[in-house]
C-alpha cells in the first residue's frame, strides 16, 4: 500500500467520526488519520505529525467548518495536559461520543449486535474525580513544583485550576510543596535517581468529605515528617489518614509495594448512591 500522506505536510480533511479517546478520525484515500481536538462533521486543515504503515497522527492548523458541538475551552492547560480530552466539546455531546465508543467496542466481536443505551450524565460535570495524582518535580529555578504530565511526556505542567479534580486536593498539594521548599527537601529526579518526594495522591470521599493523603517517597523517612503530618491535620481537619508509600524503583509505576500509615487508620469511608431502576 502506498501511504497517501507525508509527515510535516498539510491537508484539508473531513472528520468522519470520533475515536475512543475523542480524537477526530479522517480518511485520505482510505488511509486513517487521527486528528487531536477535531469533532465529527468538521472540515479542518491539518499538519501530519507522525506516519505509520496503518495510520497517521495530525494536529489542527485551522478549523474551516466548525461543528455546533464545539465550545470554548475552560482550562488554560488543556492543550498540553494529558488529564482529559473532551473539554472542547459540549458536555451533552461528549455523552454521545462515549456511547458510540462503547457501541463500537462491544459490537466489534459480536455476531448478534446489541444496542448500547444512552449514557446517564452528571448533574454537574465539574470537580468530580475522587482521586488526584500529582507528580512532583522542579522548575527552572530549582524549586519543587507539582502538576500534571503533559500529554505523552513526563514534563510537569503547573495549572491554576483543574475542572475535574476536587479543589481541596490542589490546596493540600500546594501546602505540601510549600513545606518541601521551605525545608529544602529533595525532590526525586528520574535521571539522577536521587531525591525523596515523587508524588502526592489525594483521595476524597464525595459524600463523607473524608480525605486520605498519600506521600509517595523514594526513602522511608524525610526531614520534618512529624511536623508536616501535624501541620496537615491542623490545616485540613478533614484529612482522616496520611500514608507514606515507599517506591525505591526508578520506574514509571507510581506506587511502590510498601505503605506506612503515619496518621489515622490507613483508609477513608464514603457512601455510594443506590439507584433503583
CSV table of C-alpha atoms in Angstrom, one decimal:
chain,number,residue,atom,x,y,z
A,1,UNK,CA,0.0,0.0,0.0
A,2,UNK,CA,1.2,3.4,-0.9
A,3,UNK,CA,0.8,5.8,2.0
A,4,UNK,CA,-1.0,8.9,0.7
A,5,UNK,CA,0.3,11.4,3.3
A,6,UNK,CA,3.7,12.7,4.3
A,7,UNK,CA,5.0,13.9,7.6
A,8,UNK,CA,5.0,17.7,8.0
A,9,UNK,CA,2.7,18.2,5.1
A,10,UNK,CA,-0.7,20.0,5.3
A,11,UNK,CA,-4.0,18.6,4.1
A,12,UNK,CA,-7.7,19.5,4.3
A,13,UNK,CA,-9.9,16.7,5.6
A,14,UNK,CA,-13.5,16.0,6.7
A,15,UNK,CA,-13.8,14.5,10.1
A,16,UNK,CA,-15.9,11.3,9.7
A,17,UNK,CA,-16.1,10.1,13.3
A,18,UNK,CA,-14.6,10.4,16.8
A,19,UNK,CA,-12.4,7.7,18.3
A,20,UNK,CA,-12.3,6.0,21.7
A,21,UNK,CA,-10.4,8.9,23.3
A,22,UNK,CA,-12.4,11.6,21.5
A,23,UNK,CA,-9.9,12.2,18.7
A,24,UNK,CA,-11.2,13.0,15.3
A,25,UNK,CA,-11.0,10.4,12.5
A,26,UNK,CA,-10.4,11.4,8.9
A,27,UNK,CA,-9.7,9.4,5.8
A,28,UNK,CA,-7.3,10.3,2.9
A,29,UNK,CA,-7.6,7.7,0.1
A,30,UNK,CA,-9.0,5.2,2.6
A,31,UNK,CA,-6.0,5.8,4.9
A,32,UNK,CA,-6.8,6.7,8.5
A,33,UNK,CA,-5.7,9.9,10.1
A,34,UNK,CA,-6.3,10.7,13.8
A,35,UNK,CA,-6.7,14.4,14.5
A,36,UNK,CA,-6.5,15.5,18.1
A,37,UNK,CA,-9.2,18.0,19.1
A,38,UNK,CA,-11.3,17.6,15.9
A,39,UNK,CA,-15.1,16.8,16.1
A,40,UNK,CA,-17.2,14.7,13.7
A,41,UNK,CA,-18.7,16.8,11.0
A,42,UNK,CA,-15.9,19.4,10.9
A,43,UNK,CA,-13.7,20.3,7.9
A,44,UNK,CA,-10.2,21.1,9.1
A,45,UNK,CA,-6.7,21.9,7.8
A,46,UNK,CA,-4.2,19.6,9.4
A,47,UNK,CA,-0.5,19.1,9.7
A,48,UNK,CA,0.7,15.4,9.7
A,49,UNK,CA,2.9,14.8,12.8
A,50,UNK,CA,3.6,11.0,12.6
A,51,UNK,CA,3.1,8.4,9.9
A,52,UNK,CA,2.8,4.6,10.3
A,53,UNK,CA,2.0,1.9,7.9
A,54,UNK,CA,-1.7,1.8,9.0
A,55,UNK,CA,-2.5,5.3,10.2
A,56,UNK,CA,-1.2,8.8,10.9
A,57,UNK,CA,-1.5,11.4,13.7
A,58,UNK,CA,-2.1,15.1,12.9
A,59,UNK,CA,-2.9,18.4,14.6
A,60,UNK,CA,-5.4,21.1,13.6
A,61,UNK,CA,-4.0,24.2,11.9
A,62,UNK,CA,-7.3,25.7,11.0
A,63,UNK,CA,-11.0,24.9,11.5
A,64,UNK,CA,-12.6,25.6,8.2
A,65,UNK,CA,-16.1,24.3,9.1
A,66,UNK,CA,-16.9,24.2,12.8
A,67,UNK,CA,-19.2,21.8,14.5
A,68,UNK,CA,-22.1,23.1,16.5
A,69,UNK,CA,-20.9,20.7,19.2
A,70,UNK,CA,-17.7,22.7,19.8
A,71,UNK,CA,-17.4,25.0,22.7
A,72,UNK,CA,-14.8,27.4,24.2
A,73,UNK,CA,-12.3,25.5,26.4
A,74,UNK,CA,-12.5,26.5,30.1
A,75,UNK,CA,-8.9,25.4,31.0
A,76,UNK,CA,-5.7,27.2,30.3
A,77,UNK,CA,-3.6,24.0,30.4
A,78,UNK,CA,-6.0,21.9,28.2
A,79,UNK,CA,-3.9,21.9,25.0
A,80,UNK,CA,-0.8,20.5,26.8
A,81,UNK,CA,-2.3,18.5,29.6
A,82,UNK,CA,-2.9,14.8,29.3
A,83,UNK,CA,-5.6,14.6,32.0
A,84,UNK,CA,-8.7,15.0,29.9
A,85,UNK,CA,-9.5,15.3,26.2
A,86,UNK,CA,-13.1,16.5,25.5
A,87,UNK,CA,-13.3,19.9,27.1
A,88,UNK,CA,-13.7,21.4,23.6
A,89,UNK,CA,-17.0,19.5,23.2
A,90,UNK,CA,-20.3,20.5,24.8
A,91,UNK,CA,-21.0,18.1,27.7
A,92,UNK,CA,-24.2,16.6,26.4
A,93,UNK,CA,-22.4,15.7,23.1
A,94,UNK,CA,-19.5,14.0,24.9
A,95,UNK,CA,-22.0,11.5,26.3
A,96,UNK,CA,-22.9,10.5,22.7
A,97,UNK,CA,-19.2,10.2,21.8
A,98,UNK,CA,-18.7,7.9,24.8
A,99,UNK,CA,-21.8,5.9,23.9
A,100,UNK,CA,-20.6,5.4,20.3
A,101,UNK,CA,-17.2,4.3,21.6
A,102,UNK,CA,-18.7,1.6,23.8
A,103,UNK,CA,-21.1,0.6,21.0
A,104,UNK,CA,-18.3,0.1,18.5
A,105,UNK,CA,-16.2,-1.8,21.1
A,106,UNK,CA,-18.8,-4.3,22.2
A,107,UNK,CA,-20.1,-5.0,18.7
A,108,UNK,CA,-16.6,-5.5,17.2
A,109,UNK,CA,-16.6,-9.2,18.1
A,110,UNK,CA,-20.3,-10.0,18.4
A,111,UNK,CA,-22.2,-11.9,15.8
A,112,UNK,CA,-25.5,-10.6,17.2
A,113,UNK,CA,-25.1,-6.9,17.6
A,114,UNK,CA,-26.5,-5.1,20.6
A,115,UNK,CA,-27.7,-1.5,21.1
A,116,UNK,CA,-26.0,0.4,23.9
A,117,UNK,CA,-28.3,2.6,25.9
A,118,UNK,CA,-27.7,6.4,26.2
A,119,UNK,CA,-25.1,7.5,28.8
A,120,UNK,CA,-26.6,8.9,32.0
A,121,UNK,CA,-24.8,12.2,32.5
A,122,UNK,CA,-23.9,14.1,35.7
A,123,UNK,CA,-25.9,16.9,37.1
A,124,UNK,CA,-22.7,18.9,37.5
A,125,UNK,CA,-19.8,17.6,35.4
A,126,UNK,CA,-17.2,19.6,37.4
A,127,UNK,CA,-14.8,18.7,40.2
A,128,UNK,CA,-16.0,15.1,40.3
A,129,UNK,CA,-12.8,13.0,40.5
A,130,UNK,CA,-12.3,11.5,43.9
A,131,UNK,CA,-8.6,10.8,43.4
A,132,UNK,CA,-5.9,13.2,42.3
A,133,UNK,CA,-2.3,12.1,41.5
A,134,UNK,CA,0.2,14.9,41.3
A,135,UNK,CA,3.8,14.2,40.1
A,136,UNK,CA,6.4,16.3,41.8
A,137,UNK,CA,9.4,17.9,40.0
A,138,UNK,CA,11.5,21.0,39.8
A,139,UNK,CA,11.1,24.2,37.8
A,140,UNK,CA,14.0,26.0,36.0
A,141,UNK,CA,14.8,27.8,39.3
A,142,UNK,CA,15.2,24.5,41.1
A,143,UNK,CA,12.1,24.9,43.2
A,144,UNK,CA,9.7,22.0,43.9
A,145,UNK,CA,6.5,22.1,41.8
A,146,UNK,CA,3.6,19.8,41.2
A,147,UNK,CA,1.1,19.5,38.4
A,148,UNK,CA,0.1,17.1,35.7
A,149,UNK,CA,2.1,15.4,33.0
A,150,UNK,CA,2.0,17.0,29.5
A,151,UNK,CA,0.3,14.6,27.1
A,152,UNK,CA,2.6,11.6,26.2
A,153,UNK,CA,5.6,13.1,28.2
A,154,UNK,CA,7.0,13.3,31.7
A,155,UNK,CA,7.1,17.1,31.6
A,156,UNK,CA,5.2,18.5,34.5
A,157,UNK,CA,2.6,21.2,33.7
A,158,UNK,CA,1.6,23.5,36.5
A,159,UNK,CA,-2.0,24.7,36.5
A,160,UNK,CA,-4.2,27.3,38.1
A,161,UNK,CA,-7.3,25.2,38.3
A,162,UNK,CA,-8.4,21.7,37.3
A,163,UNK,CA,-12.1,21.5,36.3
A,164,UNK,CA,-12.3,17.7,37.0
A,165,UNK,CA,-10.4,17.3,40.3
A,166,UNK,CA,-11.6,18.5,43.7
A,167,UNK,CA,-10.4,21.9,44.7
A,168,UNK,CA,-9.2,20.7,48.1
A,169,UNK,CA,-6.8,18.2,46.5
A,170,UNK,CA,-4.9,21.1,44.9
A,171,UNK,CA,-4.9,23.1,48.2
A,172,UNK,CA,-3.3,20.1,50.1
A,173,UNK,CA,-0.7,19.6,47.3
A,174,UNK,CA,0.2,23.2,47.4
A,175,UNK,CA,0.7,23.1,51.1
A,176,UNK,CA,3.0,20.0,50.8
A,177,UNK,CA,5.0,21.7,48.1
A,178,UNK,CA,5.4,24.8,50.2
A,179,UNK,CA,6.7,22.7,53.1
A,180,UNK,CA,9.1,20.9,50.8
A,181,UNK,CA,10.6,24.2,49.5
A,182,UNK,CA,10.7,25.8,53.0
A,183,UNK,CA,12.6,22.8,54.4
A,184,UNK,CA,14.8,22.2,51.4
A,185,UNK,CA,13.7,18.6,51.0
A,186,UNK,CA,15.0,16.9,47.9
A,187,UNK,CA,12.6,16.0,45.0
A,188,UNK,CA,13.1,12.8,43.2
A,189,UNK,CA,15.0,13.1,39.8
A,190,UNK,CA,14.4,10.3,37.3
A,191,UNK,CA,17.7,11.0,35.7
A,192,UNK,CA,20.0,11.0,38.7
A,193,UNK,CA,17.8,8.6,40.7
A,194,UNK,CA,18.3,10.9,43.7
A,195,UNK,CA,15.8,12.8,45.9
A,196,UNK,CA,12.9,11.8,48.1
A,197,UNK,CA,9.4,13.2,47.1
A,198,UNK,CA,7.9,11.6,44.0
A,199,UNK,CA,4.1,12.1,44.0
A,200,UNK,CA,1.2,13.4,46.1
A,201,UNK,CA,-2.0,11.4,46.0
A,202,UNK,CA,-5.2,12.8,47.4
A,203,UNK,CA,-8.3,10.6,47.8
A,204,UNK,CA,-11.6,12.4,48.7
A,205,UNK,CA,-14.9,11.0,49.9
A,206,UNK,CA,-17.6,12.8,47.9
A,207,UNK,CA,-20.3,12.2,50.5
A,208,UNK,CA,-18.4,12.0,53.7
A,209,UNK,CA,-15.7,14.6,52.8
A,210,UNK,CA,-13.1,12.4,54.4
A,211,UNK,CA,-9.6,12.8,52.9
A,212,UNK,CA,-6.6,10.4,52.5
A,213,UNK,CA,-3.2,12.0,51.8
A,214,UNK,CA,-0.6,9.7,50.3
A,215,UNK,CA,3.0,10.8,50.1
A,216,UNK,CA,5.0,8.7,47.6
A,217,UNK,CA,8.6,8.7,48.6
A,218,UNK,CA,11.9,7.0,47.5
A,219,UNK,CA,13.1,6.7,51.1
A,220,UNK,CA,11.5,5.5,54.3
A,221,UNK,CA,11.5,9.0,56.0
A,222,UNK,CA,12.3,12.6,55.4
A,223,UNK,CA,13.3,15.7,57.4
A,224,UNK,CA,10.3,17.3,59.1
A,225,UNK,CA,8.0,14.3,58.7
A,226,UNK,CA,6.3,14.7,62.0
A,227,UNK,CA,5.9,18.5,61.6
A,228,UNK,CA,4.3,18.1,58.1
A,229,UNK,CA,1.9,15.5,59.5
A,230,UNK,CA,0.8,17.8,62.3
A,231,UNK,CA,0.5,20.8,60.1
A,232,UNK,CA,-1.6,19.0,57.5
A,233,UNK,CA,-4.1,17.6,60.0
A,234,UNK,CA,-4.3,21.0,61.7
A,235,UNK,CA,-4.7,22.9,58.4
A,236,UNK,CA,-7.1,20.4,56.8
A,237,UNK,CA,-9.2,18.8,59.5
A,238,UNK,CA,-11.0,16.5,57.0
A,239,UNK,CA,-7.7,14.6,56.5
A,240,UNK,CA,-8.5,11.3,58.3
A,241,UNK,CA,-5.4,9.4,57.4
A,242,UNK,CA,-1.9,10.1,56.0
A,243,UNK,CA,0.1,7.3,54.4
A,244,UNK,CA,3.7,7.1,53.2
A,245,UNK,CA,4.1,4.9,50.1
A,246,UNK,CA,7.7,3.8,49.6
A,247,UNK,CA,8.8,3.4,45.9
A,248,UNK,CA,12.5,2.8,45.6
A,249,UNK,CA,12.4,1.8,41.9
A,250,UNK,CA,13.4,4.0,39.0
A,251,UNK,CA,10.1,3.3,37.2
A,252,UNK,CA,7.1,4.9,35.6
A,253,UNK,CA,4.9,3.0,38.1
A,254,UNK,CA,3.6,5.5,40.7
A,255,UNK,CA,3.2,3.3,43.8
A,256,UNK,CA,5.8,1.1,45.5
A,257,UNK,CA,5.0,-2.1,47.4
A,258,UNK,CA,5.2,-0.7,50.9
A,259,UNK,CA,2.7,1.5,52.8
A,260,UNK,CA,3.4,3.1,56.2
A,261,UNK,CA,0.4,4.7,57.9
A,262,UNK,CA,1.6,7.7,59.9
A,263,UNK,CA,-1.8,9.1,60.9
A,264,UNK,CA,-5.3,7.6,61.1
A,265,UNK,CA,-6.5,4.2,60.1
A,266,UNK,CA,-5.0,3.9,56.7
A,267,UNK,CA,-8.4,4.2,54.9
A,268,UNK,CA,-11.3,6.6,54.5
A,269,UNK,CA,-15.0,5.9,54.1
A,270,UNK,CA,-17.5,7.2,51.5
A,271,UNK,CA,-21.1,6.4,50.5
A,272,UNK,CA,-22.3,5.3,47.1
A,273,UNK,CA,-25.6,6.3,45.8
A,274,UNK,CA,-28.0,3.4,45.3
A,275,UNK,CA,-30.1,3.9,42.1
A,276,UNK,CA,-33.3,2.0,41.7
A,277,UNK,CA,-34.3,1.3,38.1
